[in-house]
XYZ file of C-alpha atoms in Angstrom:
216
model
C -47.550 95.688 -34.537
C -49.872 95.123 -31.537
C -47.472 93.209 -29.438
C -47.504 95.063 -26.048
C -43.936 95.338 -23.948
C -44.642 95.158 -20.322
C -41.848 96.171 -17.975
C -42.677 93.296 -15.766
C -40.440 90.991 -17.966
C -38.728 93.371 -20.337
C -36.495 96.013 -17.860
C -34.558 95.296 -14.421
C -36.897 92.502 -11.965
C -37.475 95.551 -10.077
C -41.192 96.029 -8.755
C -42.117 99.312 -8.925
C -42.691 100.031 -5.074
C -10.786 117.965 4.989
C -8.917 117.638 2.381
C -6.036 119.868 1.405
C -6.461 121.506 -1.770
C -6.128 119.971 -4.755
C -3.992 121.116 -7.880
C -6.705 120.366 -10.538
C -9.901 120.101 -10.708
C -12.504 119.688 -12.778
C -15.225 122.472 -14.284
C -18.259 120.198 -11.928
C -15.845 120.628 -8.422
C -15.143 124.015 -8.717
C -19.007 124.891 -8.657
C -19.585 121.954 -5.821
C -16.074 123.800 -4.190
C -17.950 126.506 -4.025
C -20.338 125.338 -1.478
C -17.983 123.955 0.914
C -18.269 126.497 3.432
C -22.077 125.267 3.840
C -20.634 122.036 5.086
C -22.445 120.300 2.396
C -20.275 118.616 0.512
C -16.650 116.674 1.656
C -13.358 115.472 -0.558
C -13.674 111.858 0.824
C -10.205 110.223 1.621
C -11.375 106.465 2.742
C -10.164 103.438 1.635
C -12.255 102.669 -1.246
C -12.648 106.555 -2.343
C -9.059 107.515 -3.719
C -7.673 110.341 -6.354
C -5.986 110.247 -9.444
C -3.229 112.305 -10.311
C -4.372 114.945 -7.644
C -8.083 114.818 -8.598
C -10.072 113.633 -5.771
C -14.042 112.674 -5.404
C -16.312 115.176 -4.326
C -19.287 113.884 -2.618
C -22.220 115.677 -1.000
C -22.259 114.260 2.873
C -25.947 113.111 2.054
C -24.951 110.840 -0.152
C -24.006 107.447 0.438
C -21.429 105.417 -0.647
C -21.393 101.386 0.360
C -17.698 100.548 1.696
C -17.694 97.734 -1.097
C -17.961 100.738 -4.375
C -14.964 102.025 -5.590
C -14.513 105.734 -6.539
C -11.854 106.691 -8.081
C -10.314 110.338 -9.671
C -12.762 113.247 -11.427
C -15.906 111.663 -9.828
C -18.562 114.327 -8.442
C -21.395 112.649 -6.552
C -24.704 115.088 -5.541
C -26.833 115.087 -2.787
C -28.957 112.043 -1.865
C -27.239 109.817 -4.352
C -26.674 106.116 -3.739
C -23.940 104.018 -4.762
C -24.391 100.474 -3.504
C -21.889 97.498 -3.164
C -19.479 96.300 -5.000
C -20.369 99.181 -7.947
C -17.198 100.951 -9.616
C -16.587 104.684 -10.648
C -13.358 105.403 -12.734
C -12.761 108.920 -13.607
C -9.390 108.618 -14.434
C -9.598 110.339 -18.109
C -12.611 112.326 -18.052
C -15.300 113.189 -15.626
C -18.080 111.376 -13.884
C -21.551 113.633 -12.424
C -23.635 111.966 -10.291
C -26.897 114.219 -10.186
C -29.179 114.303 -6.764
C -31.430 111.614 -5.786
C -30.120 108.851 -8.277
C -28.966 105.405 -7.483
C -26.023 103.244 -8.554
C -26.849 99.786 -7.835
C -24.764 96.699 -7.034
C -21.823 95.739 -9.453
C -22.473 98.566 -11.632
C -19.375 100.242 -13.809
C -19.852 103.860 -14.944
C -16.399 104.280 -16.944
C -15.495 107.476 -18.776
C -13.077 107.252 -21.492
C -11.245 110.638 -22.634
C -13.133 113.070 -24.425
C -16.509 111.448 -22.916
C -17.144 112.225 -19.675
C -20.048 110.402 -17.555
C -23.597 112.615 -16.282
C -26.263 110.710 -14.480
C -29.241 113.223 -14.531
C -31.485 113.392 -11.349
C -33.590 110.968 -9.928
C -32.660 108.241 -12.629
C -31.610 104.519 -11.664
C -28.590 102.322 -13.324
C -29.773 99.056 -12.303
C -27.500 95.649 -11.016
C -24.987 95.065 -13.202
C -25.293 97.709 -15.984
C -22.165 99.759 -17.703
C -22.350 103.261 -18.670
C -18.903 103.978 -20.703
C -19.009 107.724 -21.500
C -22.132 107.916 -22.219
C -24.769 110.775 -20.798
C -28.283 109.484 -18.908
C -30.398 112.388 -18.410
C -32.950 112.803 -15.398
C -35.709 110.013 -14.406
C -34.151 107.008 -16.352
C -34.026 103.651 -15.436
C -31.316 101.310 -17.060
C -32.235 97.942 -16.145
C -30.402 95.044 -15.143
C -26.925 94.327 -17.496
C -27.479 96.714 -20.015
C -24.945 98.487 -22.202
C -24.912 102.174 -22.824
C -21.925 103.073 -24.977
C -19.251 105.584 -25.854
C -21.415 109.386 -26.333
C -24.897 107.953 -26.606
C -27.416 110.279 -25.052
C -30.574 108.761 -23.176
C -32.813 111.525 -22.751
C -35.412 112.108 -19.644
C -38.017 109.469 -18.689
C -36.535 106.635 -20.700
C -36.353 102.844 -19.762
C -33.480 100.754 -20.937
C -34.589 97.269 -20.891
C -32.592 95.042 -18.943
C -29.509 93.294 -21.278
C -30.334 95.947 -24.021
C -27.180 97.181 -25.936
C -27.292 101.612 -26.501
C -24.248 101.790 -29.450
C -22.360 104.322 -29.631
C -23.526 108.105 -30.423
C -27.072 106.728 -29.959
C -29.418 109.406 -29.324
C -32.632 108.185 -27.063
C -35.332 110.006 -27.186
C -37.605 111.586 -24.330
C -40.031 109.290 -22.974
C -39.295 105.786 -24.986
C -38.950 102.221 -23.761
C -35.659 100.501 -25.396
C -35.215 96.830 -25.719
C -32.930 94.427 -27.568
C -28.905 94.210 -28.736
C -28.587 96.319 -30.750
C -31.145 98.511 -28.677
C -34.113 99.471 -30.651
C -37.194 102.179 -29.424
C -40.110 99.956 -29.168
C -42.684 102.361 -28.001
C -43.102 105.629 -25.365
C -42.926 105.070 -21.760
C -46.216 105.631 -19.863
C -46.900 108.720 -17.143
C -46.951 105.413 -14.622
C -43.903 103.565 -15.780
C -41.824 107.130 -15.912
C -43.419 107.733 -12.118
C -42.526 103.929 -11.281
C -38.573 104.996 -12.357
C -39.043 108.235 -9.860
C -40.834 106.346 -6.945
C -37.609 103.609 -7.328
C -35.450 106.102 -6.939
C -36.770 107.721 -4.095
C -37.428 104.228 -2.278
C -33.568 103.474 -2.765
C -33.126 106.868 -1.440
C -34.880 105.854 1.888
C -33.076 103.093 2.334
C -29.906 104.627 1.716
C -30.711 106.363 4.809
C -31.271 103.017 7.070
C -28.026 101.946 5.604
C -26.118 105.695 7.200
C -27.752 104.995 10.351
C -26.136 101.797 10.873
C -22.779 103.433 10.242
């Protein structure tokens, strides 16, 4: 008791400043199908953006993809979203959602296993380094630096997983709490300015996704 956690040292080092059609396809393309004749959203067939057993990646054309990530099968990335280098997306058993404005930073692996598909909720942040196997992150999260989130765990809106921490399996997180430690424990809520610090990251990786199209 009385022991304060300060994200300084506890979370990520951050400082909070046409394709033919396809045979099969998952519940989250048909609805982002749907919207193809806006010209919003493209079935990317690049080198580092591939299928898997005639499931391809459907990502919004605001989104941006470094030419180091892999993609790969039932992935569905939104609007906005950011997927930096050398990070990996295998959706070869069940699906991956990418929700709008979040970011996937360098030498990340989101991984879902059958029967647990992958949802990044809006606006949330998997740092350098982290894994999310089949596991569901809901909107404005951060999950710092190397950490773990397992196999149907559930981090719900404006948490922070502390960099290294371990989420086991079926862990439920709730809304609003800071999470440290292997095996990952709820040490106290998040504040209104750390959960604002996760959304003003996001939107700062967001702008410089946008230098990094415009050098395309």
């Amino acid at each position: 008791m009385g022991i304060r956690y300060g994200l300084k040292s506890h979370v990520s080092g951050f400082r909070f400043r046409a394709l033919p059609a396809l045979p099969r396809l998952s519940p989250q393309i048909q609805t982002l199908v749907s919207r193809r004749n806006t010209g919003a959203t493209t079935m990317k067939p690049e080198n580092n953006i591939s299928s898997f057993q005639g499931t391809a990646p459907l990502i919004h054309d605001a989104a941006f993809v470094d030419d180091s990530a892999r993609v790969i099968g039932d992935v569905t990335i939104g609007e906005g979203v950011s997927i930096w280098p050398m990070a990996v997306i295998r959706a070869d058993e069940a699906g991956v959602v990418i929700r709008e404005g979040s970011a996937i930073l360098d030498l990340c692996l989101l991984e879902s296993p059958a029967g647990s598909p992958v949802t990044i909720g809006e606006g949330s942040v998997i740092s350098h380094g982290a894994i999310v196997h089949g596991a569901s992150i809901a909107s404005g999260v951060l999950v710092g630096a190397g950490a773990i989130v397992l196999d149907d765990a559930v981090v719900c809106e404006g948490s922070i997983i502390g960099a290294g921490a371990v989420v086991t399996p079926r862990a439920v997180i709730p809304p609003n709490s800071l999470v440290l430690g292997s095996p990952a424990r709820v040490v106290r809520e998040t504040t209104p300015e750390e959960r604002e610090g996760v959304r003003a990251q996001a939107r700062g990786l967001f702008r410089k996704s946008r230098a990094y199209l415009a050098e395309r």
